[in-house]
Short mmCIF file of C-alpha atoms and ligand atoms in Angstrom, two decimals:
data_model
loop_
_atom_site.label_atom_id
_atom_site.label_comp_id
_atom_site.label_asym_id
_atom_site.label_seq_id
_atom_site.Cartn_x
_atom_site.Cartn_y
_atom_site.Cartn_z
CA MET D 174 0.00 0.00 0.00
CA LYS D 175 1.05 3.59 -0.52
CA ILE D 176 1.40 5.65 2.62
CA LEU D 177 2.05 9.36 2.78
CA LEU D 178 3.68 9.94 6.15
CA ALA D 179 3.64 13.60 7.17
CA VAL D 180 5.93 14.69 9.99
CA THR D 181 5.31 17.98 11.77
CA GLY D 182 7.37 19.85 14.38
CA GLY D 183 7.77 18.10 17.71
CA ILE D 184 10.30 16.10 19.67
CA ALA D 185 8.34 12.91 18.84
CA ALA D 186 9.43 13.33 15.18
CA TYR D 187 12.31 10.93 15.86
CA LYS D 188 9.77 8.13 16.54
CA SER D 189 8.51 8.52 12.98
CA LEU D 190 11.84 7.15 11.72
CA GLU D 191 10.92 3.84 13.34
CA LEU D 192 7.38 4.15 11.94
CA THR D 193 8.85 4.57 8.44
CA ARG D 194 10.99 1.48 8.97
CA LEU D 195 7.95 -0.55 10.07
CA PHE D 196 5.96 0.47 6.98
CA ILE D 197 8.83 -0.40 4.65
CA LYS D 198 9.47 -3.71 6.42
CA GLY D 199 5.76 -4.50 6.05
CA GLY D 200 6.10 -4.11 2.27
CA HIS D 201 4.48 -0.66 1.96
CA GLU D 202 5.63 2.28 -0.13
CA VAL D 203 6.26 5.43 1.92
CA GLN D 204 6.49 9.05 0.82
CA VAL D 205 7.52 11.35 3.66
CA VAL D 206 6.37 14.97 3.77
CA MET D 207 7.96 17.28 6.35
CA THR D 208 6.84 20.68 7.58
CA ALA D 209 9.36 23.43 8.32
CA GLY D 210 8.92 22.70 12.04
CA ALA D 211 9.70 19.00 11.58
CA LYS D 212 13.02 19.84 9.93
CA GLU D 213 14.08 21.69 13.10
CA PHE D 214 14.07 18.29 14.84
CA ILE D 215 15.15 15.74 12.21
CA GLN D 216 17.13 15.86 8.98
CA PRO D 217 15.12 14.93 5.86
CA LEU D 218 18.03 12.71 4.81
CA SER D 219 17.23 10.25 7.64
CA PHE D 220 13.71 9.72 6.25
CA GLN D 221 15.04 9.52 2.70
CA ALA D 222 17.48 6.78 3.72
CA LEU D 223 14.70 4.71 5.34
CA SER D 224 11.93 5.29 2.79
CA GLY D 225 14.13 5.24 -0.31
CA LYS D 226 12.43 8.42 -1.59
CA PRO D 227 13.47 12.08 -1.30
CA VAL D 228 11.38 13.92 1.28
CA ARG D 229 8.79 16.41 -0.02
CA ASP D 230 8.85 19.62 1.98
CA SER D 231 7.95 22.48 -0.30
CA LEU D 232 4.92 23.62 -2.21
CA PHE D 233 6.90 25.88 -4.48
CA ASP D 234 10.08 23.92 -5.25
CA GLN D 235 10.15 23.53 -9.04
CA ASN D 236 12.23 20.36 -8.97
CA GLN D 237 9.95 18.61 -6.48
CA GLU D 238 6.83 19.72 -8.32
CA ALA D 239 8.26 18.61 -11.66
CA GLY D 240 8.53 14.99 -10.37
CA MET D 241 4.98 14.78 -9.05
CA GLY D 242 2.86 17.90 -8.61
CA HIS D 243 1.16 18.46 -5.25
CA ILE D 244 -2.28 17.57 -6.61
CA GLU D 245 -0.94 14.29 -8.01
CA LEU D 246 0.79 13.70 -4.66
CA ALA D 247 -2.55 14.22 -2.89
CA ARG D 248 -4.07 11.49 -5.07
CA TRP D 249 -1.10 9.10 -4.79
CA PRO D 250 -1.46 7.49 -1.32
CA ASP D 251 -3.93 4.92 -0.07
CA MET D 252 -3.70 6.65 3.29
CA ILE D 253 -2.19 9.77 4.89
CA VAL D 254 -0.66 9.48 8.36
CA ILE D 255 0.35 12.65 10.19
CA ALA D 256 2.69 11.68 13.03
CA PRO D 257 3.51 13.55 15.11
CA CYS D 258 0.74 16.03 14.51
CA SER D 259 1.49 19.31 16.32
CA ALA D 260 -1.06 21.61 17.96
CA GLU D 261 -0.33 24.14 15.21
CA THR D 262 -1.08 21.58 12.45
CA LEU D 263 -4.34 20.56 14.16
CA ALA D 264 -5.38 24.22 14.23
CA LYS D 265 -4.45 24.75 10.58
CA LEU D 266 -6.29 21.63 9.44
CA ARG D 267 -9.36 22.68 11.35
CA MET D 268 -9.27 26.06 9.61
CA GLY D 269 -8.71 24.50 6.19
CA ARG D 270 -5.50 26.50 5.56
CA ALA D 271 -3.31 25.78 2.56
CA ASP D 272 -0.13 27.69 3.36
CA ASP D 273 2.38 24.85 3.05
CA LEU D 274 2.68 21.49 1.27
CA LEU D 275 1.07 19.38 4.02
CA THR D 276 -2.02 21.52 4.59
CA THR D 277 -2.51 21.86 0.83
CA LEU D 278 -2.30 18.07 0.37
CA VAL D 279 -4.86 17.51 3.10
CA LEU D 280 -7.28 19.90 1.42
CA ALA D 281 -6.71 18.33 -1.99
CA THR D 282 -7.19 14.68 -1.03
CA ASP D 283 -10.12 12.36 -0.51
CA LYS D 284 -7.97 9.64 1.06
CA PRO D 285 -8.35 8.54 4.71
CA ILE D 286 -6.23 10.54 7.15
CA LEU D 287 -4.89 9.33 10.50
CA LEU D 288 -3.60 11.91 12.99
CA ALA D 289 -1.27 11.09 15.88
CA PRO D 290 -1.16 14.30 17.95
CA ALA D 291 1.83 14.83 20.24
CA MET D 292 2.43 17.86 22.44
CA ASN D 293 2.81 19.12 25.99
CA ARG D 294 -0.03 17.93 28.24
CA LEU D 295 -1.45 21.44 28.81
CA MET D 296 -1.38 22.21 25.09
CA TRP D 297 -3.28 18.95 24.52
CA SER D 298 -5.90 19.55 27.19
CA ASN D 299 -6.36 23.19 26.16
CA ALA D 300 -9.95 23.83 25.08
CA ALA D 301 -8.76 25.20 21.72
CA THR D 302 -6.91 21.97 20.87
CA GLN D 303 -9.74 19.78 22.12
CA GLU D 304 -12.21 21.72 20.03
CA ASN D 305 -9.97 21.38 16.95
CA VAL D 306 -9.77 17.61 17.50
CA ALA D 307 -13.54 17.32 17.93
CA VAL D 308 -14.21 19.20 14.70
CA LEU D 309 -11.63 17.19 12.74
CA THR D 310 -13.04 13.90 14.08
CA GLN D 311 -16.49 14.98 13.00
CA ARG D 312 -15.13 15.68 9.52
CA GLY D 313 -13.89 12.08 9.26
CA PHE D 314 -10.25 12.37 10.39
CA GLU D 315 -9.19 9.43 12.55
CA VAL D 316 -7.48 10.81 15.64
CA LEU D 317 -5.28 8.50 17.68
CA ALA D 318 -5.44 9.65 21.31
CA PRO D 319 -2.02 10.53 22.69
CA ALA D 320 -0.54 8.31 25.36
CA SER D 321 0.02 9.30 28.94
CA GLY D 322 3.42 9.38 30.63
CA GLU D 323 6.65 11.32 30.98
CA GLN D 324 7.04 14.12 28.51
CA ALA D 325 10.17 15.54 26.90
CA CYS D 326 9.44 18.86 28.63
CA GLY D 327 9.77 17.12 32.02
CA GLU D 328 6.06 17.10 32.81
CA VAL D 329 3.93 13.99 33.23
CA GLY D 330 0.54 13.64 31.57
CA GLU D 331 -1.37 13.03 28.38
CA GLY D 332 0.26 14.18 25.14
CA ARG D 333 2.97 11.65 24.21
CA MET D 334 2.83 10.29 20.69
CA PRO D 335 1.67 6.64 20.72
CA GLU D 336 4.45 4.12 20.02
CA PRO D 337 5.31 3.52 16.32
CA GLN D 338 4.02 -0.08 16.56
CA ASP D 339 0.60 1.19 17.67
CA ILE D 340 0.41 3.78 14.88
CA PHE D 341 1.53 1.11 12.40
CA HIS D 342 -1.24 -1.29 13.47
CA LYS D 343 -3.85 1.46 13.51
CA THR D 344 -2.85 2.42 9.96
CA LEU D 345 -3.22 -1.16 8.71
CA GLU D 346 -6.59 -1.46 10.45
CA ASN D 347 -7.77 1.71 8.73
CA LEU D 348 -6.48 0.60 5.35
CA GLU D 349 -8.41 -2.64 5.70
CA LYS D 350 -11.54 -0.84 6.82
CA HIS D 351 -11.43 1.38 3.75
CA ALA D 352 -10.56 -1.48 1.41
CA LYS D 353 -13.64 -3.30 2.68
CA ASN D 354 -15.94 -0.47 1.73
CA ASN D 355 -14.84 -0.39 -1.84
CA GLN D 356 -16.60 -2.14 -4.66
CA ALA D 357 -13.80 -4.61 -5.44
CA TRP D 358 -13.95 -5.95 -1.87
CA LEU D 359 -17.73 -6.23 -1.97
CA ASN D 360 -17.60 -8.15 -5.26
CA LEU D 361 -14.99 -10.51 -3.86
CA ALA D 362 -17.00 -11.01 -0.67
CA ALA D 363 -20.04 -11.88 -2.80
CA PHE D 364 -17.96 -14.58 -4.50
CA TRP D 365 -16.49 -16.13 -1.34
CA ALA D 366 -19.58 -15.93 0.87
CA GLY D 367 -20.43 -19.47 1.94
CA LYS D 368 -17.54 -21.17 0.06
CA SER D 369 -15.47 -23.67 2.06
CA ILE D 370 -11.68 -23.47 2.21
CA LEU D 371 -9.31 -25.89 3.90
CA ILE D 372 -5.85 -24.45 4.61
CA THR D 373 -2.71 -26.01 6.06
CA ALA D 374 -0.11 -23.67 7.56
CA GLY D 375 3.16 -23.65 9.46
CA PRO D 376 5.89 -26.25 9.79
CA THR D 377 5.64 -29.84 10.93
CA PHE D 378 7.81 -31.22 13.73
CA GLU D 379 9.01 -34.78 13.35
CA ALA D 380 9.90 -36.34 16.69
CA ILE D 381 13.33 -37.87 17.26
CA ASP D 382 12.63 -38.62 20.92
CA PRO D 383 10.25 -37.05 23.49
CA VAL D 384 12.26 -33.80 23.61
CA ARG D 385 13.91 -33.43 20.19
CA PHE D 386 12.48 -33.00 16.75
CA ILE D 387 13.32 -32.15 13.14
CA GLY D 388 11.53 -28.94 12.08
CA ASN D 389 11.83 -26.02 9.69
CA ARG D 390 11.68 -22.21 9.72
CA SER D 391 8.09 -21.76 8.53
CA SER D 392 6.23 -19.26 10.76
CA GLY D 393 2.76 -20.03 9.39
CA LYS D 394 2.15 -16.31 8.73
CA MET D 395 1.24 -16.75 5.04
CA GLY D 396 -1.34 -19.51 5.66
CA PHE D 397 -2.81 -17.64 8.63
CA ALA D 398 -3.08 -14.45 6.54
CA ILE D 399 -4.99 -16.36 3.85
CA ALA D 400 -7.27 -17.87 6.51
CA GLN D 401 -7.96 -14.46 8.03
CA VAL D 402 -8.72 -12.66 4.75
CA ALA D 403 -10.83 -15.58 3.45
CA ALA D 404 -12.88 -15.55 6.68
CA GLU D 405 -13.29 -11.77 6.47
CA LEU D 406 -14.60 -12.28 2.93
CA GLY D 407 -17.22 -14.65 4.29
CA ALA D 408 -15.70 -18.05 3.44
CA LYS D 409 -16.01 -21.01 5.83
CA VAL D 410 -12.38 -21.61 6.75
CA THR D 411 -10.82 -24.68 8.36
CA LEU D 412 -7.19 -24.10 9.28
CA ILE D 413 -4.91 -27.04 10.07
CA ALA D 414 -1.93 -25.51 11.83
CA GLY D 415 1.46 -26.99 12.56
CA PRO D 416 3.29 -25.80 15.71
CA VAL D 417 3.24 -21.98 15.43
CA HIS D 418 2.81 -19.04 17.79
CA LEU D 419 -0.02 -17.21 16.05
CA PRO D 420 -3.48 -16.24 17.27
CA THR D 421 -6.46 -17.87 15.55
CA PRO D 422 -8.08 -15.43 13.10
CA LYS D 423 -11.70 -14.54 13.89
CA SER D 424 -14.38 -17.02 12.64
CA VAL D 425 -11.76 -19.58 11.59
CA MET D 426 -12.01 -23.21 12.71
CA ARG D 427 -8.49 -24.21 13.78
CA LEU D 428 -7.05 -27.68 14.34
CA ASP D 429 -3.56 -27.92 15.80
CA VAL D 430 -1.25 -30.73 14.72
CA GLU D 431 2.43 -31.38 15.11
CA SER D 432 3.73 -33.98 12.67
CA ALA D 433 3.15 -34.51 8.94
CA GLU D 434 1.26 -37.72 9.70
CA GLN D 435 -1.10 -35.86 12.05
CA MET D 436 -1.56 -33.14 9.41
CA PHE D 437 -2.34 -35.82 6.82
CA ASN D 438 -4.95 -37.40 9.09
CA ALA D 439 -6.60 -34.03 9.71
CA VAL D 440 -6.64 -33.21 5.98
CA GLN D 441 -8.11 -36.65 5.14
CA ALA D 442 -10.85 -36.02 7.68
CA HIS D 443 -11.75 -32.59 6.22
CA TYR D 444 -10.90 -32.36 2.51
CA GLN D 445 -14.27 -33.60 1.30
CA LYS D 446 -16.98 -31.00 0.71
CA GLN D 447 -14.38 -28.24 0.39
CA ASP D 448 -14.36 -25.88 -2.58
CA VAL D 449 -10.66 -25.16 -2.23
CA PHE D 450 -7.67 -26.77 -0.51
CA ILE D 451 -4.67 -24.48 0.04
CA SER D 452 -1.53 -26.26 1.16
CA ALA D 453 0.60 -23.47 2.59
CA ALA D 454 2.27 -25.67 5.22
CA ALA D 455 5.95 -26.50 4.97
CA VAL D 456 5.46 -30.22 5.47
CA ALA D 457 8.57 -32.22 6.33
CA ASP D 458 9.43 -34.58 3.48
CA PHE D 459 10.89 -37.15 5.89
CA ARG D 460 10.30 -38.31 9.43
CA VAL D 461 12.41 -40.34 11.81
CA ALA D 462 11.76 -44.01 11.11
CA LEU D 463 11.64 -45.09 14.74
CA PRO D 464 11.26 -42.22 17.23
CA VAL D 465 12.28 -43.53 20.63
CA GLN D 466 10.13 -43.32 23.75
CA GLN D 467 12.89 -42.20 26.10
CA LYS D 468 15.34 -39.31 25.70
CA LEU D 469 18.34 -40.42 23.62
CA LYS D 470 21.60 -40.52 25.55
CA LYS D 471 25.01 -39.55 24.22
CA GLN D 472 27.10 -42.63 23.53
CA PRO D 473 30.45 -41.88 25.25
CA ASP D 474 32.41 -44.04 22.83
CA SER D 475 30.93 -42.62 19.61
CA ASP D 476 31.48 -39.27 17.79
CA SER D 477 28.65 -39.71 15.33
CA MET D 478 25.07 -40.83 15.25
CA THR D 479 22.81 -42.00 12.45
CA LEU D 480 19.11 -41.30 12.21
CA GLU D 481 17.12 -43.30 9.73
CA LEU D 482 14.49 -41.21 7.93
CA VAL D 483 11.50 -42.44 5.97
CA LYS D 484 9.34 -40.54 3.52
CA ASN D 485 6.23 -38.70 4.71
CA PRO D 486 3.01 -38.83 2.70
CA ASP D 487 2.77 -35.97 0.20
CA ILE D 488 -0.46 -34.44 1.47
CA VAL D 489 -1.19 -32.02 -1.35
CA ALA D 490 -0.45 -34.63 -4.04
CA TRP D 491 -2.75 -37.08 -2.25
CA VAL D 492 -5.66 -34.59 -2.22
CA ALA D 493 -4.99 -33.74 -5.88
CA SER D 494 -5.27 -37.44 -6.79
CA GLN D 495 -8.71 -37.95 -5.22
CA GLU D 496 -11.94 -38.15 -7.15
CA ASN D 497 -14.23 -35.17 -6.50
CA LYS D 498 -11.23 -33.23 -5.24
CA PRO D 499 -11.49 -29.55 -4.33
CA PHE D 500 -9.56 -26.94 -6.34
CA VAL D 501 -6.02 -27.66 -5.11
CA VAL D 502 -3.47 -24.90 -4.48
CA GLY D 503 0.11 -25.71 -3.50
CA PHE D 504 3.02 -23.55 -2.46
CA ALA D 505 6.56 -23.77 -3.76
CA ALA D 506 9.16 -22.18 -1.56
CA GLU D 507 12.43 -22.37 -3.42
CA THR D 508 15.89 -20.94 -2.94
CA GLN D 509 16.66 -20.93 -6.69
CA ASN D 510 15.04 -21.50 -10.14
CA VAL D 511 11.74 -20.57 -8.50
CA LEU D 512 9.49 -20.56 -11.56
CA ALA D 513 10.85 -23.66 -13.24
CA TYR D 514 10.68 -25.73 -10.03
CA ALA D 515 7.18 -24.44 -9.27
CA GLN D 516 5.88 -25.30 -12.71
CA ASP D 517 7.40 -28.75 -12.45
CA LYS D 518 5.60 -29.24 -9.10
CA LEU D 519 2.30 -28.04 -10.55
CA VAL D 520 2.43 -30.78 -13.16
CA ARG D 521 4.05 -33.53 -11.08
CA LYS D 522 1.60 -33.17 -8.17
CA ASN D 523 -1.38 -32.55 -10.49
CA LEU D 524 -2.22 -29.23 -8.77
CA ASP D 525 -4.68 -26.66 -10.12
CA MET D 526 -2.53 -23.77 -9.02
CA ILE D 527 0.80 -23.11 -7.32
CA CYS D 528 2.13 -20.06 -5.47
CA ALA D 529 5.86 -19.69 -5.89
CA ASN D 530 8.15 -17.63 -3.74
CA LYS D 531 11.84 -17.32 -3.10
CA VAL D 532 13.07 -18.13 0.38
CA GLY D 533 16.48 -18.04 1.96
CA GLN D 534 19.14 -15.39 1.98
CA ALA D 535 18.55 -12.30 -0.22
CA ASP D 536 21.49 -10.44 -1.77
CA ASN D 537 21.31 -7.87 1.05
CA GLY D 538 21.60 -10.64 3.66
CA GLN D 539 17.93 -10.47 4.75
CA LEU D 540 15.89 -13.66 5.09
CA LEU D 541 13.22 -13.77 2.39
CA GLY D 542 9.83 -15.37 2.84
CA PHE D 543 10.14 -17.20 6.14
CA ASN D 544 8.99 -15.45 9.30
CA GLN D 545 8.62 -12.14 7.43
CA ASP D 546 5.55 -9.93 7.35
CA SER D 547 5.87 -9.34 3.63
CA ASN D 548 6.21 -11.61 0.63
CA ALA D 549 6.19 -11.59 -3.19
CA LEU D 550 4.31 -14.55 -4.65
CA THR D 551 3.99 -15.61 -8.26
CA LEU D 552 0.62 -17.29 -8.90
CA ILE D 553 0.74 -19.99 -11.54
CA THR D 554 -1.89 -22.15 -13.21
CA LYS D 555 -1.42 -24.21 -16.34
CA ASP D 556 -2.27 -21.22 -18.52
CA ARG D 557 -1.89 -18.12 -16.33
CA HIS D 558 0.90 -16.31 -14.50
CA LEU D 559 0.71 -13.38 -12.12
CA ALA D 560 3.77 -11.99 -10.32
CA LEU D 561 2.64 -9.95 -7.31
CA PRO D 562 4.84 -7.05 -6.21
CA GLU D 563 6.20 -7.40 -2.67
CA SER D 564 3.65 -6.41 -0.03
CA ALA D 565 2.30 -7.35 3.41
CA LYS D 566 1.25 -11.03 3.62
CA SER D 567 -2.36 -9.95 4.22
CA LEU D 568 -2.32 -8.10 0.89
CA GLN D 569 -0.70 -11.07 -0.87
CA ALA D 570 -3.51 -13.18 0.60
CA LEU D 571 -6.12 -10.79 -0.76
CA ALA D 572 -4.56 -10.83 -4.25
CA LEU D 573 -4.35 -14.62 -4.12
CA LEU D 574 -8.04 -14.93 -3.21
CA GLU D 575 -8.92 -12.53 -6.01
CA PHE D 576 -6.90 -14.54 -8.55
CA LEU D 577 -8.44 -17.73 -7.23
CA SER D 578 -11.97 -16.36 -7.56
CA GLU D 579 -11.29 -15.50 -11.22
CA GLN D 580 -9.85 -18.96 -11.80
CA LEU D 581 -12.77 -20.73 -10.14
CA SER D 582 -15.36 -18.66 -12.03
CA PHE D 583 -13.50 -19.31 -15.27
CA GLU D 584 -13.27 -23.09 -14.70
CA SER D 585 -16.92 -23.42 -13.71
CA VAL D 586 -18.09 -21.86 -16.99
O1 C5P F 874 7.70 -30.74 -2.76
P1 C5P F 874 7.55 -29.54 -1.92
O2 C5P F 874 7.57 -29.83 -0.46
O3 C5P F 874 8.47 -28.41 -2.24
O4 C5P F 874 6.08 -29.03 -2.34
C1 C5P F 874 5.51 -27.97 -1.72
C2 C5P F 874 4.01 -28.16 -1.67
O5 C5P F 874 3.66 -29.49 -1.32
C3 C5P F 874 3.40 -27.29 -0.60
O6 C5P F 874 2.12 -26.89 -1.01
C4 C5P F 874 3.34 -28.23 0.59
O7 C5P F 874 2.36 -27.82 1.50
C5 C5P F 874 3.03 -29.55 -0.06
N1 C5P F 874 3.56 -30.76 0.62
C6 C5P F 874 2.67 -31.65 1.19
N2 C5P F 874 3.13 -32.79 1.80
C7 C5P F 874 4.45 -33.05 1.84
C8 C5P F 874 5.37 -32.15 1.27
C9 C5P F 874 4.88 -31.02 0.67
O8 C5P F 874 1.46 -31.41 1.16
N3 C5P F 874 4.88 -34.16 2.43
#
């Protein structure tokens, strides 16, 4: 998503560096706008380094305007976040002024706007500020109440800017709320209402003995994101989860399993009467042939140890080979040759669709795919390809469900 982050003058401006980092890490595009006051506290270069875009700070700079004029900039974002929002900016917004870039953008946009006011406690509780906030709220601005605590000025009270994490989550919540009101969401919800989806997610743990296991780095976040968005769209979702630390999305029926064999049993018990089966779990290919009942002891006279592994059932291939099977979607997490390997899997496992993504070490040293909040999937069927740009896993899930709805409508014609 595209976020215009406006920073106004206040000591809390430094916290917006972390907020920028969170947006970027979550796969969002960020354009920072700074007021003159903000630049008294932080250098624009810091925001440029984190967002990857030069900061916009002037209404009349010919170079800045030549790139993207202020009216275009007002149309560009999916959401505007003003953090910190000073008492002065609140007053100007309430009056509808247009005497700098930020106030002009706010007047010229119809996008949702989130304000995170931050100021001295007396400035915040002042009747003038409170009245400004009340009027802005009435006009549809979302105002995040400041937190209480120690202030930079040495006083204690209400007026601190909420933590970047909180502003980040509030922004995502708002983006979702607005996405849900638009026509595309409503159409998609009409398609998924009442459809049944079975999803596997997370890793499997294969026991060696009662305390040790063979596992993998899957966090389950992708499968859980699909489950959550599908449930929000009105689908009946059954989620079979390997060992992960994630809360169950609202209205989702969750079954916890540990090993591939347990996951297989759960899938066998539920795959019938489903419209779609999405196999997002990173299922272990092998398990220990004979897990022992007691904790294995080191053998003092031996420097090595051999574990015999046997093949696990291929769950997704099994579902794809059943008569009256649901529409079967697999995942292909690869460290190299992503598309070629994914296509090979699509054919070999007789899947209807596969979602390919690159995992492992990126060139910049970051871990791709696993345990990240963002992802970049390529959706592949036997005659279609769609490479999604990197974005938050919840947005990848939404795009996947949209692609899937087109595919299912197409195949049922
Ligand atoms: O062969 P590979 O493990 O890379 O295939 C990935 C796809 O197969 C994923 O959708 C995964 O959930 C599924 N799979 C499975 N059972 C296995 C191994 C993989 O369902 N034993």
